[in-house]
PDB file of C-alpha atoms in Angstrom:
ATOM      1  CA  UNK A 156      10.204   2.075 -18.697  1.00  0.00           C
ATOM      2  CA  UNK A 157      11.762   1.956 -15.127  1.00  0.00           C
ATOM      3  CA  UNK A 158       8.020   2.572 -13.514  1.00  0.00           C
ATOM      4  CA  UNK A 159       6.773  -0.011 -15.521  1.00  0.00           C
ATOM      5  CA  UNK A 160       9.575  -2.535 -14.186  1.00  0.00           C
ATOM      6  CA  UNK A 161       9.325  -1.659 -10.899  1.00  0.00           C
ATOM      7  CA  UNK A 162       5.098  -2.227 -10.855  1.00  0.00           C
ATOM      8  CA  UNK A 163       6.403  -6.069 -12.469  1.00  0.00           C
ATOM      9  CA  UNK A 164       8.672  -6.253  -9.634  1.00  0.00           C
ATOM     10  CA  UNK A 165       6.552  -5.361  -6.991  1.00  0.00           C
ATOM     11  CA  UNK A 166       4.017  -7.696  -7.894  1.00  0.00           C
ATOM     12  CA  UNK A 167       6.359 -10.315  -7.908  1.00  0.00           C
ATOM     13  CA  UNK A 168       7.535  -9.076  -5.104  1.00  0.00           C
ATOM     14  CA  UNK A 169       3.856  -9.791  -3.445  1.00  0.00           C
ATOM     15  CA  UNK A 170       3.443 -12.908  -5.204  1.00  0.00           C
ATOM     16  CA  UNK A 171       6.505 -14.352  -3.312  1.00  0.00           C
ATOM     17  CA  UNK A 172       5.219 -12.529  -0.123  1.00  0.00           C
ATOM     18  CA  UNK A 173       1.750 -14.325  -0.500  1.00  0.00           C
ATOM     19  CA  UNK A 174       3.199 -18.046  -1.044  1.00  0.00           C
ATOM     20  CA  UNK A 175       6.027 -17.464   2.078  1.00  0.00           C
ATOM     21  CA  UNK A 176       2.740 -16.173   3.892  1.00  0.00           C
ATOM     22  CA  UNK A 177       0.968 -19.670   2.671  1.00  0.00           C
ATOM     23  CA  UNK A 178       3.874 -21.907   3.322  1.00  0.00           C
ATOM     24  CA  UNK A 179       4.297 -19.786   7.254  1.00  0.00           C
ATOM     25  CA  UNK A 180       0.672 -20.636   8.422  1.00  0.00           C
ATOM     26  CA  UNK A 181       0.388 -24.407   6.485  1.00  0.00           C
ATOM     27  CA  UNK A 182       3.416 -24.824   8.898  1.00  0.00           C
ATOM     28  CA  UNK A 183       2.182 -23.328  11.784  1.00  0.00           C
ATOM     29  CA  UNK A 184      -1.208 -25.530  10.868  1.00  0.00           C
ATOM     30  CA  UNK A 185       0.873 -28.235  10.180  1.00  0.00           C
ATOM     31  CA  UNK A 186       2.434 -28.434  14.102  1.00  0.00           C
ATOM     32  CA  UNK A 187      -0.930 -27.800  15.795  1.00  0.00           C
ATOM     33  CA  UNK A 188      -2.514 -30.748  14.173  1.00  0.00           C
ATOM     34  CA  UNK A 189       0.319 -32.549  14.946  1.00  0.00           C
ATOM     35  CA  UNK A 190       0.698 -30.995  18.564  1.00  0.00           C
ATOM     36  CA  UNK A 191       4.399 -30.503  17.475  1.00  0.00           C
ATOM     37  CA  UNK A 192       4.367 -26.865  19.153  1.00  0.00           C
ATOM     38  CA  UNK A 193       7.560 -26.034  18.062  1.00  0.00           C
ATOM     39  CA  UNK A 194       6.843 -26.541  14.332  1.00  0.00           C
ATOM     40  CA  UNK A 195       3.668 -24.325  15.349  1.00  0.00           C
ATOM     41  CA  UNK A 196       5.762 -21.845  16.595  1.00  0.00           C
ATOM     42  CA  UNK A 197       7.847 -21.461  14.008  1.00  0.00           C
ATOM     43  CA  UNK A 198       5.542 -21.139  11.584  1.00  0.00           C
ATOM     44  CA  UNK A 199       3.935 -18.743  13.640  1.00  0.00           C
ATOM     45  CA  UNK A 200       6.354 -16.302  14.074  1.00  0.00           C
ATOM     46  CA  UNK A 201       7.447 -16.713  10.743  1.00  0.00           C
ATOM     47  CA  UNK A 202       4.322 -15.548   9.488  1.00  0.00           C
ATOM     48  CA  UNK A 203       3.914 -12.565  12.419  1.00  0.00           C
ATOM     49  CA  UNK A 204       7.706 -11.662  10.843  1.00  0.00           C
ATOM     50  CA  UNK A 205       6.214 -10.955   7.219  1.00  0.00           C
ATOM     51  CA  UNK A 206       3.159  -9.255   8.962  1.00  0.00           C
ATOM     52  CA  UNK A 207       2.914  -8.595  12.539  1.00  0.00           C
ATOM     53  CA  UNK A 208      -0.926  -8.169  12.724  1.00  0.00           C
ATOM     54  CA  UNK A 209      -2.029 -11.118  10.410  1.00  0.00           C
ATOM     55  CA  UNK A 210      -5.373 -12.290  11.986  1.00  0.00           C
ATOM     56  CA  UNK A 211      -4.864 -15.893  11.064  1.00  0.00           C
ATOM     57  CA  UNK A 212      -1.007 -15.985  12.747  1.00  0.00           C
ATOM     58  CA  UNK A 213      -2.472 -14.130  16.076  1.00  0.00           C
ATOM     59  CA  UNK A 214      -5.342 -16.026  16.477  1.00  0.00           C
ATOM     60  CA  UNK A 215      -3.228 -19.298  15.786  1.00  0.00           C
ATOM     61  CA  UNK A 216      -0.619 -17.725  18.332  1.00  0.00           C
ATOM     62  CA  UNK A 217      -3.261 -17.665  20.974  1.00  0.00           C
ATOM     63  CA  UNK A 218      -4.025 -21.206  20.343  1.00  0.00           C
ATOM     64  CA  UNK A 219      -0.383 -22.101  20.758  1.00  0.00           C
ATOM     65  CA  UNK A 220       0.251 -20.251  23.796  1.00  0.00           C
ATOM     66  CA  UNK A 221      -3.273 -22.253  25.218  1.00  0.00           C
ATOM     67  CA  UNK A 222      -1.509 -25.342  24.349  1.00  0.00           C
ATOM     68  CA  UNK A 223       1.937 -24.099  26.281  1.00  0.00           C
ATOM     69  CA  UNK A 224       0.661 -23.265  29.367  1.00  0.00           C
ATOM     70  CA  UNK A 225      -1.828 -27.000  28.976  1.00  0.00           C
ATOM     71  CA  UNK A 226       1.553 -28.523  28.296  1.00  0.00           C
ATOM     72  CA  UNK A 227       3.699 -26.762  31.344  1.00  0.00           C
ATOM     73  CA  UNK A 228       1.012 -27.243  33.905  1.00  0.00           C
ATOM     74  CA  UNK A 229       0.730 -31.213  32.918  1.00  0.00           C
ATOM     75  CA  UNK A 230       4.326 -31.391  32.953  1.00  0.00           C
ATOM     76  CA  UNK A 231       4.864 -29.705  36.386  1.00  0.00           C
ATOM     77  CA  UNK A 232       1.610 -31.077  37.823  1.00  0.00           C
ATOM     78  CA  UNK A 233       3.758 -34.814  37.039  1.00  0.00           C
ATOM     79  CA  UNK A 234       6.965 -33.618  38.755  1.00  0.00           C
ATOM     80  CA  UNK A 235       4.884 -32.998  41.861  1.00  0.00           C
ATOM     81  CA  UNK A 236       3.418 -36.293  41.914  1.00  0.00           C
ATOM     82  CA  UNK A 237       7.469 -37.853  41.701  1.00  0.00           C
ATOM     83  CA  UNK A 238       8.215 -35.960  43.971  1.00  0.00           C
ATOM     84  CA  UNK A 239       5.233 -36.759  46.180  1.00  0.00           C
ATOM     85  CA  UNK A 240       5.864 -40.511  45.576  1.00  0.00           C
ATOM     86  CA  UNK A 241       9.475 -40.485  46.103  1.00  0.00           C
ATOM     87  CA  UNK A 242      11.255 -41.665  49.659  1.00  0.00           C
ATOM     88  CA  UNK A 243      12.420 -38.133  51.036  1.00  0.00           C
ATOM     89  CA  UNK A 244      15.215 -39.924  53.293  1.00  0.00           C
TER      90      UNK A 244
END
């Protein structure tokens, strides 16, 4: 009897860890369509947490570290041109 509960518990066990896998990458989805990165990351990580070499969470890693480096290079390509334009009295 204890095998046979512990087969029922596993797969609920793997049930749960298949929807908290769902929810991690519609998250992670979620922020990249919205370009809110750090939803995206969370959901990321979250996912990489449950299983570190889930195809879908890398590959969507690599899209949100593209998007980083996009977003830091805009962002300090601006604060040169302040500091360009600004009076350096």
């Amino acid at each position: 009897m204890s095998s046979q509960s512990s087969v029922s518990n596993s797969g609920r066990d793997s049930d749960k860890n298949q929807r908290l896998m769902a929810l991690a990458l519609a998250r992670a989805h979620s922020g990249l369509d919205k370009n809110d990165l750090r939803m995206a990351r969370s959901g990321i990580f979250w996912a990489l947490s449950m299983q570190h070499d889930n195809s879908e969470a890398l590959m969507l890693k690599q899209e949100l570290l593209s998007r980083e480096r996009e977003r830091n290079t805009s962002s300090n390509a601006t604060r040169g041109s302040v500091k360009a334009a600004s009076p350096t009295d």
